[in-house]
Tab-separated table of C-alpha atoms in Angstrom:
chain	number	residue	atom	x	y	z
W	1	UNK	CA	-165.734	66.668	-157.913
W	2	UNK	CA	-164.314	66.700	-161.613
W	3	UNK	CA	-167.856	66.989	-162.876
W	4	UNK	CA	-168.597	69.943	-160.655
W	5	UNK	CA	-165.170	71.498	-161.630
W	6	UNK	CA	-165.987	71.070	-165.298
W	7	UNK	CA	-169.350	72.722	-165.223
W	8	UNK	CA	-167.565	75.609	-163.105
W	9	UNK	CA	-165.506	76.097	-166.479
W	10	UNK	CA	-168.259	76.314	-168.245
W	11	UNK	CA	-169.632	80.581	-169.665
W	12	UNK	CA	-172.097	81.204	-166.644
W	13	UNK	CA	-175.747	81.597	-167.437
W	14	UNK	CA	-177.267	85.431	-167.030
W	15	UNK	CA	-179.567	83.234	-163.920
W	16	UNK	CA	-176.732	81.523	-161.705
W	17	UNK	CA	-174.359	85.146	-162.022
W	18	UNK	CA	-176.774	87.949	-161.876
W	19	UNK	CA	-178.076	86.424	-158.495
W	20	UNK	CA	-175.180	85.909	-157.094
W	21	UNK	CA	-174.014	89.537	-158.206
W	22	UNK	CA	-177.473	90.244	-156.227
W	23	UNK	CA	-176.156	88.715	-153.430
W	24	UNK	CA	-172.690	90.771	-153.130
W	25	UNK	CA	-174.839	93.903	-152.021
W	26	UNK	CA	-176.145	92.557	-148.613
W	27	UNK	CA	-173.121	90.392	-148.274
W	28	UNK	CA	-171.079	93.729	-147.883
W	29	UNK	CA	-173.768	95.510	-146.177
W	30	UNK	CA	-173.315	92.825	-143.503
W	31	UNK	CA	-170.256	91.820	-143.319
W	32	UNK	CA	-168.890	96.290	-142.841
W	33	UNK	CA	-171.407	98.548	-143.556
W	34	UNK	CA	-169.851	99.006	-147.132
W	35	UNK	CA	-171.894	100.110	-150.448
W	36	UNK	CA	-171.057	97.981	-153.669
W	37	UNK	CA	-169.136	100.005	-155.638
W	38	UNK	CA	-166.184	99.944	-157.799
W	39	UNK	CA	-165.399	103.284	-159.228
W	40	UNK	CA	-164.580	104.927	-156.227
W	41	UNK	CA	-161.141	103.126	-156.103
W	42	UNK	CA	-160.236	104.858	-158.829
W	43	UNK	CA	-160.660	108.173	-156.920
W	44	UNK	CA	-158.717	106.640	-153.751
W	45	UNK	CA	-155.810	106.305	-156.039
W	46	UNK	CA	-155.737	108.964	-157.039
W	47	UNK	CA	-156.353	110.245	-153.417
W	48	UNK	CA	-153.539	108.359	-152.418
W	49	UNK	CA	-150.772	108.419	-155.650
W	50	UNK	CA	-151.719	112.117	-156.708
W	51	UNK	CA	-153.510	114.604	-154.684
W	52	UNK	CA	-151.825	117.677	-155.840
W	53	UNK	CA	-153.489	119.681	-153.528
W	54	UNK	CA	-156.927	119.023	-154.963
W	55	UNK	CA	-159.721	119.465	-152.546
W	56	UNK	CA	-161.351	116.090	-154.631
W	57	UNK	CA	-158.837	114.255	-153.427
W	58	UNK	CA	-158.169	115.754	-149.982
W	59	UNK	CA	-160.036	113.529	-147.760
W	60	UNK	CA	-158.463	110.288	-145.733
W	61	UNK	CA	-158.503	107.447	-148.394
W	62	UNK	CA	-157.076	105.338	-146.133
W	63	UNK	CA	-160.475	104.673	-144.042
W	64	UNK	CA	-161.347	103.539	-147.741
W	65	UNK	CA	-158.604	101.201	-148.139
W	66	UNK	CA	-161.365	98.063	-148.037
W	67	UNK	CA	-162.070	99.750	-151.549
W	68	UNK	CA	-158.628	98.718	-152.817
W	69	UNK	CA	-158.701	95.502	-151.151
W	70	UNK	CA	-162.065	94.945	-153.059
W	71	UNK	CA	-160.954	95.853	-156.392
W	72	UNK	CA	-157.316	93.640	-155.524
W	73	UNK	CA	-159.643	90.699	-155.166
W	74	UNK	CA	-161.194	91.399	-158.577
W	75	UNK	CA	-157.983	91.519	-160.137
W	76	UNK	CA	-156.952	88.067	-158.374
W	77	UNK	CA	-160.270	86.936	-159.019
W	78	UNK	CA	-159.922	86.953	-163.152
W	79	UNK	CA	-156.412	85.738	-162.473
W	80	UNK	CA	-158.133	82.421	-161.302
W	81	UNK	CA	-160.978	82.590	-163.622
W	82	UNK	CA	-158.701	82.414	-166.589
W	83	UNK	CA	-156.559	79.674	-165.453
W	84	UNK	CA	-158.375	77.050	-162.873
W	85	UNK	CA	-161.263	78.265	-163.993
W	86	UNK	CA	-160.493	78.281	-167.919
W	87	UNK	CA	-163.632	77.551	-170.318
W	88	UNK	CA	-162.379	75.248	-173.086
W	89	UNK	CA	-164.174	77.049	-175.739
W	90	UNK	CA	-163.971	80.398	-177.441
W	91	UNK	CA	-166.846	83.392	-177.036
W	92	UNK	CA	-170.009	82.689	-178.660
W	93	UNK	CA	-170.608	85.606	-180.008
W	94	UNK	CA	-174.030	86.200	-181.942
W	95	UNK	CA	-173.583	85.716	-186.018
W	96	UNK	CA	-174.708	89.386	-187.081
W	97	UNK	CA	-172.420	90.636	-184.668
W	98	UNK	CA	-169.627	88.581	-186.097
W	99	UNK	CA	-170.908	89.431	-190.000
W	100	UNK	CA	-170.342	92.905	-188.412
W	101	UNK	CA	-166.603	92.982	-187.088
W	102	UNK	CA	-165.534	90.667	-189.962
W	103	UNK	CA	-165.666	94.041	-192.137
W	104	UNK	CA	-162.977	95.348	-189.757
W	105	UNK	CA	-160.671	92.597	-190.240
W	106	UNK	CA	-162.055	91.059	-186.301
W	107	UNK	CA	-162.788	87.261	-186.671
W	108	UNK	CA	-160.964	85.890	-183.453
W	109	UNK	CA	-162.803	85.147	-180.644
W	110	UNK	CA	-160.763	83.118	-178.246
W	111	UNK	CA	-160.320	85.620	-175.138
W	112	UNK	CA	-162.678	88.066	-173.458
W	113	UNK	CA	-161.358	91.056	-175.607
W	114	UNK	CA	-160.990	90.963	-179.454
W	115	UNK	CA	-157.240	90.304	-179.375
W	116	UNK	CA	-156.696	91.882	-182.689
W	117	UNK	CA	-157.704	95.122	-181.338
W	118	UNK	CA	-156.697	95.421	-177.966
W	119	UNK	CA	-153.170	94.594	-177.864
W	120	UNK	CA	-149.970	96.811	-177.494
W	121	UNK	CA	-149.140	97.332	-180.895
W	122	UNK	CA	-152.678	98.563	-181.581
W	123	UNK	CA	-151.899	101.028	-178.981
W	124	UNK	CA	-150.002	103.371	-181.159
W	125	UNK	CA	-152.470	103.260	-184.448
W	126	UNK	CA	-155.779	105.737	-183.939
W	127	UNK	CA	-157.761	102.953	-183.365
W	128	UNK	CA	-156.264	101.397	-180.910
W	129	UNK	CA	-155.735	104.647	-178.898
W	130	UNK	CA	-158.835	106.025	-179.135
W	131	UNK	CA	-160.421	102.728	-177.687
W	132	UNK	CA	-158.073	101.802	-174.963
W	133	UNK	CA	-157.086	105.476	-174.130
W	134	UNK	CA	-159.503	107.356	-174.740
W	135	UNK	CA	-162.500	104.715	-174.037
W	136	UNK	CA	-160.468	104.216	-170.674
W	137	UNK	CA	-160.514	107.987	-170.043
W	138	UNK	CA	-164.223	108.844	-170.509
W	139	UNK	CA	-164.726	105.547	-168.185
W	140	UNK	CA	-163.187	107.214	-165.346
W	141	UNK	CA	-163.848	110.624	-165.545
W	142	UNK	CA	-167.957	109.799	-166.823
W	143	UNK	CA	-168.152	107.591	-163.506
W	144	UNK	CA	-166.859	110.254	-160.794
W	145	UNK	CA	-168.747	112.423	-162.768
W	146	UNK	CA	-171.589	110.422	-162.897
W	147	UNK	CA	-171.123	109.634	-159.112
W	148	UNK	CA	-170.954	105.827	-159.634
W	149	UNK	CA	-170.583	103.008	-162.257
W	150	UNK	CA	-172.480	100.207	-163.054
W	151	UNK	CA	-172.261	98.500	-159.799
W	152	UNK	CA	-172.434	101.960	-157.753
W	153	UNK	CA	-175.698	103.116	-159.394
W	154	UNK	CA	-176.892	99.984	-161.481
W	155	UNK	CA	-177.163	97.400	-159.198
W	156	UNK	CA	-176.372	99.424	-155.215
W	157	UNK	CA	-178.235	102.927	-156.336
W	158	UNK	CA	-181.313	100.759	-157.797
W	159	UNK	CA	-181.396	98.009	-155.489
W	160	UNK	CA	-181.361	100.713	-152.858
W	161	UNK	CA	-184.400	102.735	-155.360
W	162	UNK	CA	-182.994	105.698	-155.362
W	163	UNK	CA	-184.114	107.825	-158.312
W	164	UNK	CA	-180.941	109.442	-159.795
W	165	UNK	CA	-179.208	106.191	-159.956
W	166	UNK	CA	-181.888	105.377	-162.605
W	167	UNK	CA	-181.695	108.354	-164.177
W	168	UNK	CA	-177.084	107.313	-164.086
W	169	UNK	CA	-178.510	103.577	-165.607
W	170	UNK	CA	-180.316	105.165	-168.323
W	171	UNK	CA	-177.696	107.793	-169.132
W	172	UNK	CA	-175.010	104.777	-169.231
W	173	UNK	CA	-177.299	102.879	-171.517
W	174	UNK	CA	-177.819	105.834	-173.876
W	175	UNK	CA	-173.824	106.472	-174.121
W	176	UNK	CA	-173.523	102.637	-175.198
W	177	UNK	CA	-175.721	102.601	-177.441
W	178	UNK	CA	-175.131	105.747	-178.958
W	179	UNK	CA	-171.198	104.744	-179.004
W	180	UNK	CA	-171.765	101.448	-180.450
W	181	UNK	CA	-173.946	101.876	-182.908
W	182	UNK	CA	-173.242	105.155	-184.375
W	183	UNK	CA	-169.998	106.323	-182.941
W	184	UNK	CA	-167.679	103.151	-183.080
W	185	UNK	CA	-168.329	102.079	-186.640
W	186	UNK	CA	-166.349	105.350	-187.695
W	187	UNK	CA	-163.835	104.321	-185.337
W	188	UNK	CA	-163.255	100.589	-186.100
W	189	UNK	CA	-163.473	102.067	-190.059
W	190	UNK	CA	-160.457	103.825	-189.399
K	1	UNK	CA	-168.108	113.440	-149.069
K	2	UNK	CA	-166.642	109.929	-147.969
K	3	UNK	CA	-168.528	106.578	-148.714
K	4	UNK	CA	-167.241	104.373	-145.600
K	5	UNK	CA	-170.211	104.835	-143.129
K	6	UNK	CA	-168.881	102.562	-140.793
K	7	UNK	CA	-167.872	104.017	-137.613
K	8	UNK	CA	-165.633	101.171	-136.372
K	9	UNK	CA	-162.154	101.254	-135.990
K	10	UNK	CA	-160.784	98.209	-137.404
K	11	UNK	CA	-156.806	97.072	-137.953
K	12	UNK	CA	-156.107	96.986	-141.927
K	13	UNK	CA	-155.829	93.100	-142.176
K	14	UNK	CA	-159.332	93.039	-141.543
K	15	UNK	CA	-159.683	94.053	-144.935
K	16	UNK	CA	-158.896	91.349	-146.401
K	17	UNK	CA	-162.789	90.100	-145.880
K	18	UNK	CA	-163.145	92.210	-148.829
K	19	UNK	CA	-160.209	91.114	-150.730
K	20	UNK	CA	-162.147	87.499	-150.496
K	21	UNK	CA	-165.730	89.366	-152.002
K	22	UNK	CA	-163.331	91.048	-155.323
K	23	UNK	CA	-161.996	87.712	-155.561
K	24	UNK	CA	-165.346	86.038	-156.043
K	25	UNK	CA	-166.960	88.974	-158.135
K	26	UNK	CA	-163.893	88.727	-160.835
K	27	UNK	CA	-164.507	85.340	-160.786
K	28	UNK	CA	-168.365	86.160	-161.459
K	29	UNK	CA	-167.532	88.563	-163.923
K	30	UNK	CA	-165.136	86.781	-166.154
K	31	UNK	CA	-166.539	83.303	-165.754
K	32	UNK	CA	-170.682	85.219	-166.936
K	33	UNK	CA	-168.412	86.951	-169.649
K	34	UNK	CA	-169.811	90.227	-167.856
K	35	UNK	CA	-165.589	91.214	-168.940
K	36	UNK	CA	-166.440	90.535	-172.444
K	37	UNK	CA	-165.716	92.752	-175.135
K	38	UNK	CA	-168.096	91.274	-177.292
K	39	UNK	CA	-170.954	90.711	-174.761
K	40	UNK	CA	-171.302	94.648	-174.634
K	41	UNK	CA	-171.372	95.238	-178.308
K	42	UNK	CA	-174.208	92.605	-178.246
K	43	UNK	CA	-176.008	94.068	-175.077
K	44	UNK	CA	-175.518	97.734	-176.984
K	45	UNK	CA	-177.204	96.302	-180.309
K	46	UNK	CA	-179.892	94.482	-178.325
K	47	UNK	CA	-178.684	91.052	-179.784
K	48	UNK	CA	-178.798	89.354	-176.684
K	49	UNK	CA	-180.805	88.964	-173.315
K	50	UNK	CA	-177.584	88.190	-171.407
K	51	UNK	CA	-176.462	91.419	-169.981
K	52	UNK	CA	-179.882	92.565	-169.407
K	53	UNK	CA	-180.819	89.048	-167.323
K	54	UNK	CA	-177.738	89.380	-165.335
K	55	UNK	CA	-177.664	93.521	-164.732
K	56	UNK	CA	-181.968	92.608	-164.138
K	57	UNK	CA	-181.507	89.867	-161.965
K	58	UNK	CA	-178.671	91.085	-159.323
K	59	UNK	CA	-180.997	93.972	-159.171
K	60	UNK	CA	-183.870	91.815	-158.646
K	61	UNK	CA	-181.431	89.792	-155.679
K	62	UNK	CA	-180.154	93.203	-154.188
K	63	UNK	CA	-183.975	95.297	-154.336
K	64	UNK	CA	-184.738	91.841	-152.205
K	65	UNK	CA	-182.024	91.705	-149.761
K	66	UNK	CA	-182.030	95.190	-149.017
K	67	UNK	CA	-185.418	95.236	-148.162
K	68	UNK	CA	-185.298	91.918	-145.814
K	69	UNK	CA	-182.085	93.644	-144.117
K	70	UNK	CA	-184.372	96.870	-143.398
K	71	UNK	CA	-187.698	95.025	-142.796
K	72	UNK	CA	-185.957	93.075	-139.898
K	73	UNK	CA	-183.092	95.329	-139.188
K	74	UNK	CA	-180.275	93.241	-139.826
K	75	UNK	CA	-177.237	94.427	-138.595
K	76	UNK	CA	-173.534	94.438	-139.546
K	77	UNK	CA	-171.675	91.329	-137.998
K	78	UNK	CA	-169.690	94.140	-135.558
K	79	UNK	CA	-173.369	94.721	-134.414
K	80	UNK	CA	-173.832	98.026	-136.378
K	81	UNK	CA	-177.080	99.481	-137.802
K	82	UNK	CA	-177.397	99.458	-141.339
K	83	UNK	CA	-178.511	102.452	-142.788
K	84	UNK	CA	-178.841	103.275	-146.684
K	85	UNK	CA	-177.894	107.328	-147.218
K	86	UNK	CA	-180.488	108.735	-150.108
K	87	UNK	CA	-178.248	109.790	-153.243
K	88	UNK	CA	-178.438	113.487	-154.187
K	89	UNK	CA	-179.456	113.960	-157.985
K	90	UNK	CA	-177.197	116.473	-159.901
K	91	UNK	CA	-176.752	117.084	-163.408
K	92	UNK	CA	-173.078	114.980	-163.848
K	93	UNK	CA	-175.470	111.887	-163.477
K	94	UNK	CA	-176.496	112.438	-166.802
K	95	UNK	CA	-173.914	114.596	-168.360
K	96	UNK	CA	-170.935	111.703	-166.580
K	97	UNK	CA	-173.536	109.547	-167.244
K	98	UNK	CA	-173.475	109.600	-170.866
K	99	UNK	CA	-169.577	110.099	-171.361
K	100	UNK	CA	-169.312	106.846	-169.434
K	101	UNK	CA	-171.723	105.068	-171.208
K	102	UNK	CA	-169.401	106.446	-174.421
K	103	UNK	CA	-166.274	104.731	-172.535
K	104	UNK	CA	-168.289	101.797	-171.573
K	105	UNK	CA	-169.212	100.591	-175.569
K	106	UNK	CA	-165.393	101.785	-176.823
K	107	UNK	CA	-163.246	100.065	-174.125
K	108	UNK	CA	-165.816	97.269	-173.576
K	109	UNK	CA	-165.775	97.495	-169.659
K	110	UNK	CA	-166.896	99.429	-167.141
K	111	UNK	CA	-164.370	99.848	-164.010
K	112	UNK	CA	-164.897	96.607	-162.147
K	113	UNK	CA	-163.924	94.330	-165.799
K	114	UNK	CA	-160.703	96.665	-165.860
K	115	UNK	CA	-159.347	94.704	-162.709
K	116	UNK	CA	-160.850	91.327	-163.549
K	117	UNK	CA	-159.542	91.516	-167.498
K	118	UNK	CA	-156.268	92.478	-166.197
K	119	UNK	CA	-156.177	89.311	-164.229
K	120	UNK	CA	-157.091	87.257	-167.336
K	121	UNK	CA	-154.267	88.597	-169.167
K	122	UNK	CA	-155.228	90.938	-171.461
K	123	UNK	CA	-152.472	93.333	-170.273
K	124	UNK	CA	-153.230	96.120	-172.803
K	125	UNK	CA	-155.765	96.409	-170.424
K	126	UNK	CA	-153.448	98.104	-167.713
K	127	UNK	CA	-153.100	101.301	-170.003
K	128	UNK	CA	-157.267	101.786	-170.124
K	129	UNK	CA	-157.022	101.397	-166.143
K	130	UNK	CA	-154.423	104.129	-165.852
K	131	UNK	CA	-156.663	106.144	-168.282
K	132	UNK	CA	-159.854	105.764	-166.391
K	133	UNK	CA	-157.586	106.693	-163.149
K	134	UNK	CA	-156.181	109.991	-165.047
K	135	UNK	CA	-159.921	110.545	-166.395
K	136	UNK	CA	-160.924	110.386	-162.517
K	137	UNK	CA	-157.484	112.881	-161.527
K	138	UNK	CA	-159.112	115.305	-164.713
K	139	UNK	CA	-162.562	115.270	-163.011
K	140	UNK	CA	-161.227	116.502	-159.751
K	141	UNK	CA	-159.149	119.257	-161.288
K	142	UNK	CA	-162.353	120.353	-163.029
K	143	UNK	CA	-164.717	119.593	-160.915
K	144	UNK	CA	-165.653	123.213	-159.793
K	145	UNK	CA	-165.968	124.149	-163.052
K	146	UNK	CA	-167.925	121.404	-164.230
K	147	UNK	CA	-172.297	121.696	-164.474
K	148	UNK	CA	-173.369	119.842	-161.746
């Protein structure tokens, strides 16, 4: 039982979590009728916090509440992951990468988020802002814009082959690379 | 316009099926490093076959499923069919598309990771979820004016 437990803390390899990613799409299917999807509970927040009279958000959120439950259970989810669940060791994180963010002053590696640049101090330099703020903004208002996320048109849309969520994939592909390659350096420079 | 197809009528504590799914996807998520900061710089540089294993093989796992629960008609535990609604293509898939691919390689997440990085306590994380949740509130405001 300790054994098992110990491997469980172990990073997951691409083979044992894509699958069982796989698997959530049929297991919601079955289990409600429900399409994996994650950035629709942003909208239902929204829906429910903040309609102002929006026709976007004038629609009954609550028969989407399962949504919020879903996305709840994600939140509880890494709660357990980073305690029970803990891996002893920090993020292996491939060398030219690191060569890369040591120029900006990034060299720790023990969470799932450089800590030096996501944290709340960071918040109120350019850097920081821009990332968290403005990074966060474009995520939300590129998905509903977009129609789905990564899960909504990645994995549901093309599991389901349905054309424009390849067309989403690629876009979302483009955008990160684009961002990280070209963009971001300018903005980790700053 | 809505995305629950289910025509059942269920009480709200039967919900909490789906609270038990989130709480194995964070799980998945954090524990694969799918959260990772780091893992998306690397997928973005092509430095690594990680992301594109996982993201490959859950579609691999879901292409499969759905076609075994349409091949035999497998339906929902409450006995419902399940039907798969054909997506519409606009212009905002590429246009949203590519803003949230920018979003995606700055933050380092796409919406799911929000929750599950919350959870592991990178609570810095709670002002990129609001964000993404005002980015959302700005869409609908705009949405009529927007190229779609």
């Amino acid at each position: 039982m300790n054994e098992f437990l110990n491997l469980l803390k172990q990073p997951w390899p691409w083979y044992v979590a894509g699958p069982l990613i796989g698997l959530i799409v049929p297991l919601l299917l079955i289990i409600g009728k429900k399409s994996f999807g994650i950035s629709s509970s942003l909208r239902h927040i929204c829906a429910a916090c903040l309609p102002a009279k929006i026709p976007f958000f004038q629609y009954e959120w609550k028969k989407e509440a399962w949504n919020l439950f879903f996305v709840g259970g994600i939140f509880l989810g890494g709660i357990l992951a980073a305690t029970i669940l803990a891996s002893p060791e920090p993020i292996q994180v491939h060398p030219a990468l690191q060569a890369e963010l040591a120029q900006y002053g990034i060299t720790q590696y023990d969470s799932q988020v450089p800590a030096q640049l996501f944290n709340w101090e960071n918040l109120l330099t350019w850097k920081g802002f821009i990332m968290i703020v403005v990074g966060g903004f474009m995520i939300g208002f590129g998905t509903r814009y977009a129609g789905g996320c990564t899960s909504g048109h990645a994995i549901m849309g093309i599991s389901t082959l349905q054309w424009p969520s390849l067309v989403a994939t690629c876009c979302f592909m483009l955008g990160g690379i684009i961002m990280a390659n070209y963009i971001l350096p300018l903005i980790l420079s700053l | 316009m809505c995305i629950n197809e289910s025509q059942l009528v269920h009480p709200w504590w039967y919900n909490f099926k789906y609270l038990f799914v989130g709480i194995l996807f964070g799980i998945i998520l954090v524990k694969s490093e799918l959260v990772s900061w780091f893992r998306m710089q690397e997928m973005f540089r092509f430095q690594t076959f990680h992301m594109y294993g996982t993201l490959g093989s859950a579609v691999a796992v879901g292409m499969l499923s759905v076609w075994l629960i349409k091949k035999f008609r497998i339906k929902t535990i409450y006995g419902e069919e399940i039907e798969i609604h054909p997506k519409k293509f606009n212009k905002g898939h590429i246009y949203g598309g590519l803003l949230f691919g920018f979003g995606w390689a700055m933050a380092g997440a796409c919406p799911g990771p929000l929750f599950a990085l919350i959870g592991t306590g990178a609570t810095v994380i709670i002002v990129a979820l609001l964000s993404a949740i005002a980015g959302t509130w700005v869409y609908g405001l705009l949405r009529d004016k927007l190229p779609h």
